Structure formats: C-alpha cells, structure tokens
Coordinates of C-alpha atoms in Angstrom, one line a residue:
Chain A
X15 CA -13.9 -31.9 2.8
X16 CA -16.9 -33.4 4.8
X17 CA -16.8 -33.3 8.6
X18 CA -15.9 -36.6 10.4
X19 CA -14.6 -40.1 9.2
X20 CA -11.7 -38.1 7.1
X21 CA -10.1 -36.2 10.0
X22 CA -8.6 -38.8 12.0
X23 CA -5.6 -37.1 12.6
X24 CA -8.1 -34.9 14.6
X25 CA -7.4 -38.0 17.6
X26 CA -4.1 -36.3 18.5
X27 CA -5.5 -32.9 18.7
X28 CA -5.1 -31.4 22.8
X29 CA -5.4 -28.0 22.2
X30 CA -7.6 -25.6 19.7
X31 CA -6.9 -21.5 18.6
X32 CA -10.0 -20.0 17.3
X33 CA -10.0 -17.0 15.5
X34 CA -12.5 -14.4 15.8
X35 CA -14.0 -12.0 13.2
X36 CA -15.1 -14.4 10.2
X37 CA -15.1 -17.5 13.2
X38 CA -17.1 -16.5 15.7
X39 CA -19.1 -13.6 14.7
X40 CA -19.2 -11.3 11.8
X41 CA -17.9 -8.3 12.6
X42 CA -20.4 -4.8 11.8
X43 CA -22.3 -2.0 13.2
X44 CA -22.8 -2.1 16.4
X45 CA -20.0 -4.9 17.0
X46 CA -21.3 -7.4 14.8
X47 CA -23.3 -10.6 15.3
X48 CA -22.7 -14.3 16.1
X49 CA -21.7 -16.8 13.6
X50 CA -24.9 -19.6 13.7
X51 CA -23.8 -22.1 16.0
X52 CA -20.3 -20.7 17.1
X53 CA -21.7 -19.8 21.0
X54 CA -22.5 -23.5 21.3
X55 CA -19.4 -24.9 19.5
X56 CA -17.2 -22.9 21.6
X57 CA -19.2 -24.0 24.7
X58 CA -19.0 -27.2 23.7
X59 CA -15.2 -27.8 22.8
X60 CA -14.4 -25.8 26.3
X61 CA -16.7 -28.3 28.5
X62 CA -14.8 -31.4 26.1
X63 CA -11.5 -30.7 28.4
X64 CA -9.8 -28.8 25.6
X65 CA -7.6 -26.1 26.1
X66 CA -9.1 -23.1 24.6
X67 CA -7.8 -20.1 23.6
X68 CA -8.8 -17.5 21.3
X69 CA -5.7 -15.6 19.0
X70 CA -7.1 -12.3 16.6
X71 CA -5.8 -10.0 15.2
X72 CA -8.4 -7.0 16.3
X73 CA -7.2 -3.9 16.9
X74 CA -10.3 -1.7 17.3
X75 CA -10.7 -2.2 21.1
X76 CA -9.1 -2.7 24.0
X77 CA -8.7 -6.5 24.8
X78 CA -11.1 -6.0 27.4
X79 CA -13.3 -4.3 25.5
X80 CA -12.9 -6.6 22.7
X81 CA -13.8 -9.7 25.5
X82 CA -17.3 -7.7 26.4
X83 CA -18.1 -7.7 23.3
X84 CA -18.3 -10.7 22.9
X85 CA -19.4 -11.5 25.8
X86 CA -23.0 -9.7 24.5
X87 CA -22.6 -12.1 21.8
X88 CA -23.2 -14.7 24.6
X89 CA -19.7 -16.4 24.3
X90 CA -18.4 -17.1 27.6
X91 CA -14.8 -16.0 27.3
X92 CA -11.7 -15.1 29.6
X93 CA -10.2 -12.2 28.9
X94 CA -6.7 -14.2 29.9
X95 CA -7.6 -16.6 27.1
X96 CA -7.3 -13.5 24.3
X97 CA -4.2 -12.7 22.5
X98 CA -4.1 -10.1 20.4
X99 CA -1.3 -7.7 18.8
X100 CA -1.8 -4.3 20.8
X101 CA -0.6 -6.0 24.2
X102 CA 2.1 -7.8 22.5
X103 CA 3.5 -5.3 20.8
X104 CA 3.4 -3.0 24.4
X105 CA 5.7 -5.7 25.7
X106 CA 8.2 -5.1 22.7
X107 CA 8.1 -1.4 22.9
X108 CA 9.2 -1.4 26.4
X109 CA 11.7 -4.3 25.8
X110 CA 13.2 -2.2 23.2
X111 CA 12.9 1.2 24.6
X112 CA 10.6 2.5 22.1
X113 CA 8.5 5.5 21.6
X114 CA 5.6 4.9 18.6
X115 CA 3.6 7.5 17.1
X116 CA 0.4 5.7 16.5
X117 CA -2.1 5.4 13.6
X118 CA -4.6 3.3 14.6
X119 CA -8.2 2.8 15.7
X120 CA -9.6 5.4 18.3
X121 CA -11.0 2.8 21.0
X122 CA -7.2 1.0 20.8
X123 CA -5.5 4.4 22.3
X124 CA -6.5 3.4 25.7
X125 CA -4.4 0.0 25.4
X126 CA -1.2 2.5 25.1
X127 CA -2.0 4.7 28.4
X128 CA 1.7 4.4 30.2
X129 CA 3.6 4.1 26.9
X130 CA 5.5 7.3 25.8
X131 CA 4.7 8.7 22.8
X132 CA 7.0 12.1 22.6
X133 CA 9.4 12.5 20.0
X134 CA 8.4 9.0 18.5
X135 CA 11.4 7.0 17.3
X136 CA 9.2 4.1 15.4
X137 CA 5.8 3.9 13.8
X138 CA 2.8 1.9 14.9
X139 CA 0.0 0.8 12.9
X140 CA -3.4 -1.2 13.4
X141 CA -6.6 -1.6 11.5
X142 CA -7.4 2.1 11.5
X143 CA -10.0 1.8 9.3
X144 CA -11.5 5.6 8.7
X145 CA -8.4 7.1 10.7
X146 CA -6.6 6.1 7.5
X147 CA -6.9 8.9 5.9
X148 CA -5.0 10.4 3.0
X149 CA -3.4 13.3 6.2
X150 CA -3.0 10.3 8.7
X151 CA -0.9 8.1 6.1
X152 CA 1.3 11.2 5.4
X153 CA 1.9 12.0 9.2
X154 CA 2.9 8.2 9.5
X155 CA 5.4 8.3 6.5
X156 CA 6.5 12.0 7.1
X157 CA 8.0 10.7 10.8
X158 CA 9.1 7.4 9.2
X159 CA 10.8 9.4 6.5
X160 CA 12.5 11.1 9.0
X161 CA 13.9 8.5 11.1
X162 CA 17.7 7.7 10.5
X163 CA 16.7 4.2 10.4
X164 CA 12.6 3.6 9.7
X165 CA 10.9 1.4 12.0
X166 CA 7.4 0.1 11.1
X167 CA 5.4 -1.9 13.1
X168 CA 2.1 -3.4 11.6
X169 CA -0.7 -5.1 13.8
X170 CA -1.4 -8.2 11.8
X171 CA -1.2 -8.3 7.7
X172 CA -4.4 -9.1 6.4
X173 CA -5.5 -7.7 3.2
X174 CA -9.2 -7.5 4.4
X175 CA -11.9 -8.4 6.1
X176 CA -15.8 -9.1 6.1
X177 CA -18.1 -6.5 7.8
X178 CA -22.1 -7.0 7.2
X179 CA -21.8 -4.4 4.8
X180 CA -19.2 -5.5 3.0
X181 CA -15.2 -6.3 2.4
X182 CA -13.0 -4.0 3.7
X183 CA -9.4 -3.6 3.4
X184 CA -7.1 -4.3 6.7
X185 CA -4.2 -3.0 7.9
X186 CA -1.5 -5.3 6.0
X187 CA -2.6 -2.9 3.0
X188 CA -1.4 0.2 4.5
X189 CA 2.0 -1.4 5.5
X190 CA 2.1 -2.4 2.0
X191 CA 1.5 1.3 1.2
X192 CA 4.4 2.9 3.7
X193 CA 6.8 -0.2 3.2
X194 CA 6.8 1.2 -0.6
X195 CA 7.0 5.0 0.7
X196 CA 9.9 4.5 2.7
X197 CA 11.7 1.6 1.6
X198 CA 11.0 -0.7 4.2
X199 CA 9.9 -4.0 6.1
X200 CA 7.5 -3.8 8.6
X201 CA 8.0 -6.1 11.5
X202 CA 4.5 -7.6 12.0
X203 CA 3.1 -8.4 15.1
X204 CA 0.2 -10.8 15.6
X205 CA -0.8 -13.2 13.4
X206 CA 0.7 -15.1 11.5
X207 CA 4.0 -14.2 13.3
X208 CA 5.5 -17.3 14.5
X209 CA 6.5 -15.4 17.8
X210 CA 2.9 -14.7 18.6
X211 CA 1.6 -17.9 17.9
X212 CA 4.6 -19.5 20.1
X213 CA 3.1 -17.1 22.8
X214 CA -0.1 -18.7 22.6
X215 CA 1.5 -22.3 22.5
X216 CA 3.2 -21.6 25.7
X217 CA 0.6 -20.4 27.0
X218 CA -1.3 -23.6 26.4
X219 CA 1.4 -25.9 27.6
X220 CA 0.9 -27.6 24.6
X221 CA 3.8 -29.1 21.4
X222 CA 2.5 -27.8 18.3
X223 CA 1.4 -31.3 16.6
X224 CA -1.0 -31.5 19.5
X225 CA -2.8 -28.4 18.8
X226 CA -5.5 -27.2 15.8
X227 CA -5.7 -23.4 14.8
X228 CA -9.2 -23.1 13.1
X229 CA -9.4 -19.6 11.1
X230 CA -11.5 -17.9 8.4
X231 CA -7.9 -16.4 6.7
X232 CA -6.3 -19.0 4.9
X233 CA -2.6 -17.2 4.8
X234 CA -2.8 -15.5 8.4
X235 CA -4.6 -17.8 10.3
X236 CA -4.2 -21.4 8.5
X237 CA -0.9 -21.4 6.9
X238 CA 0.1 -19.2 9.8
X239 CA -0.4 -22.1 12.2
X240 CA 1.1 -24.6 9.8
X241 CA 4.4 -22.9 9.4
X242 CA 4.6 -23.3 13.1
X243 CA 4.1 -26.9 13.3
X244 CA -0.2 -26.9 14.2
X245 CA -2.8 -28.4 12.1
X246 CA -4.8 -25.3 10.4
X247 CA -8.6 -25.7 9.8
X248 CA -10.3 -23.3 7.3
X249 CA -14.1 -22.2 8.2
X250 CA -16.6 -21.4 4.9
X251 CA -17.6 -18.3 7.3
X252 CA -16.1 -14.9 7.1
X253 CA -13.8 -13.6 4.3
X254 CA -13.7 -17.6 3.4
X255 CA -13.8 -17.5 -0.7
X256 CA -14.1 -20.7 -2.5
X257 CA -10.8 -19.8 -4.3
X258 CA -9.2 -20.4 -1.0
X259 CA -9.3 -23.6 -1.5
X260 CA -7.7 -23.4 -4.3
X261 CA -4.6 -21.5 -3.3
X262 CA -1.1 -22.0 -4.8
X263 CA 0.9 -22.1 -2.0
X264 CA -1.7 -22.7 1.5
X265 CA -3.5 -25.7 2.0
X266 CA -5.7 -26.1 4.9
X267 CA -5.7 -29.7 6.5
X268 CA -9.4 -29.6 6.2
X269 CA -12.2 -26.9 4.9
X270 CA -15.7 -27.1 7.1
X271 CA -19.2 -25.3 6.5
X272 CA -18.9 -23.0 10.3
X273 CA -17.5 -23.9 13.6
X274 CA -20.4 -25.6 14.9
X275 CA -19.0 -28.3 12.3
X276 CA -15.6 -27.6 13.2
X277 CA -16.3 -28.5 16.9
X278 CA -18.6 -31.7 15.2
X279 CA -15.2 -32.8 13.9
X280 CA -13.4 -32.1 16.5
X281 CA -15.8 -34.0 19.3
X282 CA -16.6 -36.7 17.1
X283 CA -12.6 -37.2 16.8
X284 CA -12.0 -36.7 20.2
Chain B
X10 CA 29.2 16.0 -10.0
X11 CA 29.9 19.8 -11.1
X12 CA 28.5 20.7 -14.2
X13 CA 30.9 21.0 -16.9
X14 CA 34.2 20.0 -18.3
X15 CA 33.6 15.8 -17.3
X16 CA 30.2 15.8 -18.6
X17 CA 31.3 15.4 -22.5
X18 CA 28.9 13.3 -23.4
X19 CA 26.0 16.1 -23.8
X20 CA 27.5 16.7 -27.1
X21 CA 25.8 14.0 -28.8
X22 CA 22.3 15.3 -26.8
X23 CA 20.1 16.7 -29.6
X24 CA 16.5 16.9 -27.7
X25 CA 16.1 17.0 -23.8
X26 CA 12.5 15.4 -21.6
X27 CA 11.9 17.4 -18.3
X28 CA 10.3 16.2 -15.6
X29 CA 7.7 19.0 -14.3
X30 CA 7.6 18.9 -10.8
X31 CA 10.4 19.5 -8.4
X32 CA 12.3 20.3 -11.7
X33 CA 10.6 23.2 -13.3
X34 CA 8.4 24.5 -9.6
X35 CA 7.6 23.0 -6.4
X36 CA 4.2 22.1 -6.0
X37 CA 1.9 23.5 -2.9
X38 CA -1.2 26.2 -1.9
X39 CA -2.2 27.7 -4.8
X40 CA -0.4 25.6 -7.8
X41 CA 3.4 26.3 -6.3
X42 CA 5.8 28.3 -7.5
X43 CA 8.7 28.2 -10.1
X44 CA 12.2 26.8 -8.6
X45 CA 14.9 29.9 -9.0
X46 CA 16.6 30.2 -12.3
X47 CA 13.9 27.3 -14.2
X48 CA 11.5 29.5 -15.9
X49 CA 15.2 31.1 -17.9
X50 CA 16.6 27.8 -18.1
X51 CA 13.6 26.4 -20.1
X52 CA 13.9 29.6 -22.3
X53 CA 17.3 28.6 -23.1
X54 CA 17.4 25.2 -24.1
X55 CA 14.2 25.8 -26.5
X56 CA 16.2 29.0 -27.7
X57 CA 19.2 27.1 -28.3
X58 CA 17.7 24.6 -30.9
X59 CA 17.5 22.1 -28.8
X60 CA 14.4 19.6 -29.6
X61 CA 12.6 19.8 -25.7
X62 CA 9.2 18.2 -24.3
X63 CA 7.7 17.8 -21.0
X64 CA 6.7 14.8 -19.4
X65 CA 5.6 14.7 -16.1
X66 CA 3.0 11.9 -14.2
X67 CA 1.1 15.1 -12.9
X68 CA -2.6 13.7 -12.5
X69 CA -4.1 16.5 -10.3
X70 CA -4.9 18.4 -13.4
X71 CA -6.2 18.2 -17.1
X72 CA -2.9 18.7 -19.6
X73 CA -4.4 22.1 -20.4
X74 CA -5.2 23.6 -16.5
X75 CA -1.7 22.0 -16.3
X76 CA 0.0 23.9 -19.0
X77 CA -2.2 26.9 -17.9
X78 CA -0.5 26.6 -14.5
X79 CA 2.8 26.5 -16.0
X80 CA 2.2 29.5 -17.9
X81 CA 1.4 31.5 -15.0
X82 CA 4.4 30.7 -13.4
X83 CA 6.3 32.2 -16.7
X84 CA 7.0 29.1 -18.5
X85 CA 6.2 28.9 -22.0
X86 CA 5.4 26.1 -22.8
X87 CA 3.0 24.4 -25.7
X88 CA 0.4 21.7 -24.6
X89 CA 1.4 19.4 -27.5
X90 CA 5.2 19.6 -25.9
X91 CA 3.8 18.0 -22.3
X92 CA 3.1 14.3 -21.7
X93 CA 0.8 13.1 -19.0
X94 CA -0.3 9.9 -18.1
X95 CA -4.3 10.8 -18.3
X96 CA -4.0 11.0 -21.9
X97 CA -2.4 7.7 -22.3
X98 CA -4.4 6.1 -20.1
X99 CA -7.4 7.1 -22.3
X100 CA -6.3 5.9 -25.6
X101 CA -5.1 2.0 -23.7
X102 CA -8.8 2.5 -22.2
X103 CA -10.4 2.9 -25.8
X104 CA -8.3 0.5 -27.7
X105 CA -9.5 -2.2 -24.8
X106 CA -12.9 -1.5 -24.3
X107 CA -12.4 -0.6 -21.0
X108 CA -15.1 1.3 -18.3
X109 CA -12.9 2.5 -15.6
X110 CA -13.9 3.2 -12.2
X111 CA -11.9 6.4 -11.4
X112 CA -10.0 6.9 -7.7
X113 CA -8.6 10.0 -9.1
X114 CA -8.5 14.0 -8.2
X115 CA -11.6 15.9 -8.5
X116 CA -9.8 18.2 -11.1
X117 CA -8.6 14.8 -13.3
X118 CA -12.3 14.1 -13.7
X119 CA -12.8 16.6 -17.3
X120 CA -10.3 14.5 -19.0
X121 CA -12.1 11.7 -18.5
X122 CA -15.1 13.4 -20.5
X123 CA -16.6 11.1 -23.0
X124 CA -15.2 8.2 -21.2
X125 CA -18.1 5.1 -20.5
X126 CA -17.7 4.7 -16.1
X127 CA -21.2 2.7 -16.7
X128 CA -20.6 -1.0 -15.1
X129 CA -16.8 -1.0 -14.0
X130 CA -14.6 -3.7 -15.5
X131 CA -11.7 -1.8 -14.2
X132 CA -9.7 0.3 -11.6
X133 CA -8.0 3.6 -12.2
X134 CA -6.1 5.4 -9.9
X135 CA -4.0 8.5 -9.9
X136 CA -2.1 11.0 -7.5
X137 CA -6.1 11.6 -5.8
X138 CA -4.3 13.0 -2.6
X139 CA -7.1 13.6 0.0
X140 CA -9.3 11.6 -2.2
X141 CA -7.1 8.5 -1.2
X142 CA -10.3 8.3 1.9
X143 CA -10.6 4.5 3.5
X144 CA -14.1 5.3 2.3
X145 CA -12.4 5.5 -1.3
X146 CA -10.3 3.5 -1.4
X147 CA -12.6 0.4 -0.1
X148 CA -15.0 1.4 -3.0
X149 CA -12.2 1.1 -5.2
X150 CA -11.1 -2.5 -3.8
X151 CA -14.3 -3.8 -4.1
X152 CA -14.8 -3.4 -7.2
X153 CA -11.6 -4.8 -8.4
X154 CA -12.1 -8.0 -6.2
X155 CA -15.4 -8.3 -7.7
X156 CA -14.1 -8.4 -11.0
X157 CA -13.2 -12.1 -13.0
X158 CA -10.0 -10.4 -13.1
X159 CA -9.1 -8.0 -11.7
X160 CA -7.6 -4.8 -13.9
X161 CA -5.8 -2.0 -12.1
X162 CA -4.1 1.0 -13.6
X163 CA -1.8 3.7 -11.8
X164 CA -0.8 6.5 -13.5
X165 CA 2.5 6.7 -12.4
X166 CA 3.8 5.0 -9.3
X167 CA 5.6 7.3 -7.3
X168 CA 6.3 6.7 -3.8
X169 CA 6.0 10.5 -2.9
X170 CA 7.1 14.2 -3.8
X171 CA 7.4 17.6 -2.4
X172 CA 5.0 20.2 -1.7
X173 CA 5.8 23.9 -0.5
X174 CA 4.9 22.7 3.3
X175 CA 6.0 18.8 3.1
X176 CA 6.3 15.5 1.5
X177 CA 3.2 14.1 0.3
X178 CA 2.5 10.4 -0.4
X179 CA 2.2 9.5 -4.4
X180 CA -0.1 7.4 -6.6
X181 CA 2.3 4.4 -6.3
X182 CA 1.9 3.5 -2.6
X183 CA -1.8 2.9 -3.3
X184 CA -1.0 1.0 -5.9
X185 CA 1.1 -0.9 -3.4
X186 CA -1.8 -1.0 -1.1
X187 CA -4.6 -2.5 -3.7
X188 CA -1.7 -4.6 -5.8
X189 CA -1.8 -6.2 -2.1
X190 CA -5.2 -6.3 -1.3
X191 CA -6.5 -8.6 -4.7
X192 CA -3.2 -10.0 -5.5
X193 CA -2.8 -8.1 -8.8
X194 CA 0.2 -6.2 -10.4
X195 CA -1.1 -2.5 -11.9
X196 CA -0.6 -1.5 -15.2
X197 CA 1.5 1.5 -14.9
X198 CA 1.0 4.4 -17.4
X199 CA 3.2 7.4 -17.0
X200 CA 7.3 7.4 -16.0
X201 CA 8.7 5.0 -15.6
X202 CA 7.0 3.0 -18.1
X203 CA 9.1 2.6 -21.1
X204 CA 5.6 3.0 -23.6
X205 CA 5.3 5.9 -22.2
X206 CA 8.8 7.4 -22.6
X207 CA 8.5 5.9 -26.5
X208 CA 6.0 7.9 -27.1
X209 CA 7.8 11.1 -26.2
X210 CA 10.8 10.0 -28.1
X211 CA 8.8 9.4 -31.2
X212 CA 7.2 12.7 -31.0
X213 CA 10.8 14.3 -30.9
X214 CA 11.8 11.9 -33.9
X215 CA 15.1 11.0 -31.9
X216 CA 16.9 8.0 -31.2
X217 CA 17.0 7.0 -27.1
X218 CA 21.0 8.0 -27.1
X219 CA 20.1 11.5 -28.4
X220 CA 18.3 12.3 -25.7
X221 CA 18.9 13.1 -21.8
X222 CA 16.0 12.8 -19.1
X223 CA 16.2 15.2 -16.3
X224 CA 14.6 14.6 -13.4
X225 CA 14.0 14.1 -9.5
X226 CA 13.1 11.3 -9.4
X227 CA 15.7 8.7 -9.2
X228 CA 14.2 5.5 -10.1
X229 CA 11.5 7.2 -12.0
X230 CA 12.6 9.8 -14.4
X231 CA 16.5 8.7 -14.5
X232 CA 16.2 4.8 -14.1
X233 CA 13.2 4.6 -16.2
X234 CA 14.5 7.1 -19.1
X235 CA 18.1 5.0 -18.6
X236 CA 16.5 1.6 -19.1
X237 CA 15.1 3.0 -22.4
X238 CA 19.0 4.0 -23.8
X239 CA 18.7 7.8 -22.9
X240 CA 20.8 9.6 -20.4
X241 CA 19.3 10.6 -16.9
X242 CA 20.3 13.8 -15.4
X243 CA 19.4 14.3 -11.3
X244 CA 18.6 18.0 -10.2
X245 CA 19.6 18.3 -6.8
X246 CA 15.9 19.9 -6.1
X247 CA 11.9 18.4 -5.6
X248 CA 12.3 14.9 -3.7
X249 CA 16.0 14.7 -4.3
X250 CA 17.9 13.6 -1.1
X251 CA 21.9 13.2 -0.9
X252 CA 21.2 9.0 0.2
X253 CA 19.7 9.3 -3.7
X254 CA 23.8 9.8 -4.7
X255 CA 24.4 6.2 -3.1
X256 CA 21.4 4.3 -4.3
X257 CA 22.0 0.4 -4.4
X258 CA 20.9 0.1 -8.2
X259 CA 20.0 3.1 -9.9
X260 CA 23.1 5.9 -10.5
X261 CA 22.7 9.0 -12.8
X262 CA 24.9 9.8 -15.5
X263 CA 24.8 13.6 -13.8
X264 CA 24.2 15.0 -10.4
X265 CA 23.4 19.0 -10.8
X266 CA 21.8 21.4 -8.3
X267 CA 18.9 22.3 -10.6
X268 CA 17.8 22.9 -13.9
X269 CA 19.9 25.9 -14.6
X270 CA 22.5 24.0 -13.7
X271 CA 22.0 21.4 -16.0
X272 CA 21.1 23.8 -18.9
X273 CA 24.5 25.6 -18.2
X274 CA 26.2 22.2 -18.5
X275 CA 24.1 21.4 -21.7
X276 CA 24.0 24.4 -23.4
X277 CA 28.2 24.6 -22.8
X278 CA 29.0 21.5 -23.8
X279 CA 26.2 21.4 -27.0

C-alpha cells in the first residue's frame, strides 16, 4: 500500500512504538548500521508532538548500552523511552521470588547484577546467539528437567532476525527447542506479550486506538500490537519478506518502503 | 507391573523389536556400557526361537561401527537384524531425488557416502550432539528458508536420553527448533514413524499383533510400536522416569525393570 491519501485512519493516531532492529538500523558487526532515513524520521515524528517510545525485543546489551548504541547511530533517544524484556522480566523475578539460571547473551549478565542466581528454581533465556551451544541448551534443560514444576522464561519469540551477514535464528527457536524437551510453555516476556505492550501504553498515557506500533516482524511486532487494540504498521526493511504480506492469519493495517515513509504517512496524516 | 503371571498375552508374541539404547547399554565416554543382565537376556530370546531385530534411531554412528560397538559390549548381534534411521533416510533420499544438506554427527557422515550434498534442496538432521553449534544450526536454517519449500528431515525425534554422566538433548528438539523457525513440519524417519516400524515387521514376516516393542521410550518406542497394532513393553532403565507410569495418553501394555526382566516374563509365558 502506497504512503498517504489511503491512511486516513492515521488522523486519530497520538502515539507511535517503533521497533528497532529491522526499523531503525540493521543490526551486525560492530552494532549495526542506520536504516536510510530512520534518524530523521524518528527526529521528525518526535519534534511533530508525538509521544515516542521505542519497544524491542534485544537482549544482547544492557538497556543502556543498547541506548548508546544507538545513540552512535545518531538517533537521539532516552533511555526512559526503551522497553525491553531483561528489565521487565527483573521486575517479575523479584515479584515472584525467583531465582533464574540464565542462558543468554554475555553483555546482558550485567542487567541481572542484584538478582540471585543460587540454586536456580526457573530458567531464563534471551537471544544468546553463540552462547547457544549444544552444552549450554543441555545445562538449561538438565535444571528445567529437574524442577518439580518447569518454569521457562523466554525474552521475546521471534524465529529470526536480519544481521548484514545474514538471517539468523532468535531466541523463540530455542524455547521451541526446551518447551519440546521438557514438556512445557514458556511464559514469554516482551513482545508481543500483551502485558508488555500495556507497559508501554501506560507509559504513554495513551488508549490503544490512539496509538500506531510500526515493526519489521509481522507476528511480534504488528499482530502483536493489533491483538492489543493498536494500529500495526509493517516496514519493507529488516526481516520484512514479501510473503508477509501475504500471511494467513496477520494483516498489517498498512505495508511502507522504510520509516522515513512511515513517518511521511504519519506527518502527512497528522 | 511384575513380570509374570498377569502378563498372558505374550503367548501369542512370536518375534520381539528392541530398542538399543537405554535398553540393551547406556550410552557415554567411550561407547557405554551394557545395562546388567542385557547382553544374557538378548542370548535368550534369540536362543529360544523367538524371531528378534533391533531398531534403534541411533544416528551417531554408521549401522556397522554401531553393531561393532554392540559387539564389543558382548552382544551378538547381526547387522541385517538392526534398523536405523540413516539407512532409511537414504533410500526416501534416492527415490526423491533429493541432495541433502547434512546437520548430522561427524561419525554419520560415511553413510552418507555416494550421496549428491551438491546444491541443497533439503535439510537433514540427526542426534549431531555438539554439532547442534548456533553456527550450525543457522547454516542449516538458511538453507531451508531459502528453499521454494522448504524440506526437512529428522531422523528420529526424541526429546532427550541418557548418557553415563547425564541427560542429553535429542534430534527432536531441533527439529522443534527449525519446524519453528520456517514454519515447516519434518519428515520423521526412524521410531516413532510407523514406515519405519513396517519395515521391521516385514523383515520378521509377522503380523503387528505378533510382535511386542520394548523400549524406553514412552511415546517413541511403546506409543509408536502401539499405534502400529503391536504390544509395547517399558524397561524401567535409559530415560525411563516413574511420572512415565502416569502419562496423560500413552500407557504400556508392561512396566518391567529391564530387559532381563522382560525376557524372564517372555520367555515364561512363550
């Protein structure tokens, strides 16, 4: 669907959740590179009035990390305007009095410093990427296995995601892999979990109909946003394929080129 | 159940499959080692008349090494009697035209000898263990994403089994893991795929009811040799665990500590 005359519903629109990886850069050695055009359309949609915030599922870095980087990029970001899973899920560990044992990405572990992690009564995972190896998947299910009563938790779902050099498979593929082992559901946190997107509503101080999630993941991200009651905008950038738009069950509300057109829309609608 | 007097229906059992291992040996450092009283019990049922074959989802060796192994362990054993799923795999591969790109153990790779792995049009996997690398297993899902449609064979799909220092994650919780990934369903060949179990029973000329399956797996020797008509036997040895005794949908027609055991409550009641 073209940009513009089409998207009137866009008039209503308060709020906008970006995405990330495959929105606003493309994630890679040495942390990736900026989408054309998405440091301007982000500028731009924040200097509109807008209410901004920025909801990703990343789990390689810190938050605050994750924020620098991107602030090399040159996006001018607030850390308080990032949600992501690891800090989230902190607050449901202590809620619940929970001790993980924790397979995920090396530069995450900091996010956890505080957080007991002897004699681990639930297991934790995030886009590990390398750390999922063949011994660290068996360490996982080996303390799952031996819990009276398994308790997964799984940073996001997504089946993959675009680096420079190439797909790679996420961590919703390894919870697949110990859900079978042990015979259970993982609770997710992050996207699309309706509780995390209400996080980021209420942080807004916005009603759903009023707000636009624009994503590169049509399931996570798009339908994600839908189920909650948002508008869901897919992006042609980042693990985008053109079967997407296609899909049996997700339809986006509309389908534009990059952000920069995204925010086109949007501002045009405004 | 104690072996014996309730367990009447053995006399109609004219041939017997055995699952290899966790049955026969556990598996571990340096090829495992024989569980106490099987390497007699196997002499017994053979001895007895008693038409017996091996079928096992074992994919970390050629049939031969396998059957080599076996033999040095003291069970003798014929390499026409055992059924793997490498085998099978190759003769669906040939029959297809297929070229597979292999995520298998390093010492799976002779059987493959002959096979064309030139230009990929699909994905094999088997029980690869530390070969199950991120590194791997991204090569693997790229190449099944990239294909029209995506093709992916497991040999096997077992959730996990026992080594001499653990429990070890299987074939099938990859499968899980790529099934997810492109949206696919694998082709299983090997237990407990019911071509598979055919082809043992036509090798033993027997009719399904003739025949009992004795196992340690639940769901994959017993259910699988169940939904085919034949009777499935659980050792209490391997994988077995006591929550196996009170699974929601699959129940064996035998519970038995291990394979001498069961041979004492075949060979008494034959």
């Amino acid at each position: 669907m073209a940009a513009g005359s089409s998207m009137e519903w866009l008039k209503s629109v308060k709020g906008v959740i970006l995405d990330c990886c495959g929105v606003l850069y493309d994630s890679g050695e040495g942390g990736g590179q900026a989408i054309h055009g998405s440091v301007d359309a982000v500028r731009r949609l924040i200097d509109s009035g807008l209410t901004v915030r920025f909801c990703t599922n990343e789990t390689q870095n810190t938050r605050e990390r994750f924020v620098q980087k991107l602030h090399k990029m040159g996006f001018d970001i607030s850390v308080s305007h990032v949600f992501s899973p690891a800090p989230a899920l902190i607050h449901i560990l202590r809620e619940r009095g929970l001790r993980p044992h924790l397979l995920v990405y090396d530069d995450l572990i900091p996010e956890f410093d505080g957080v007991d992690v002897s004699s681990p009564n639930c297991v934790v995972i995030g886009d590990a990427a390398d750390n999922f190896s063949y011994k660290n998947l068996n360490e996982a299910f080996r303390v799952l296995i031996g819990l009276e009563k398994p308790l997964l938790f799984s940073l996001g779902q997504g089946r993959y995601y675009k680096e420079t050099d190439g797909l790679k498979l996420d961590v919703g593929v390894f919870m697949k892999a110990l859900e079978y082992a042990c015979d259970v559901q993982a609770e997710v946190v992050g996207k699309p979990s309706a509780k995390f997107f209400q996080t980021v509503l209420n942080d807004m101080k916005l009603q759903p109909h009023e707000v636009v999630m624009i994503g590169d993941d049509l399931v996570n991200d798009v339908g994600g946003a839908q189920c909650c009651g948002m508008k869901g905008l897919q992006v042609r950038t980042g693990k985008y394929r053109p079967s997407d738009e296609q899909h049996p069950s997700v339809r986006a509300d509309a389908y534009v080129d990059d952000l920069a057109a995204a925010a086109d829309a949007i501002l045009t609608n405004h």
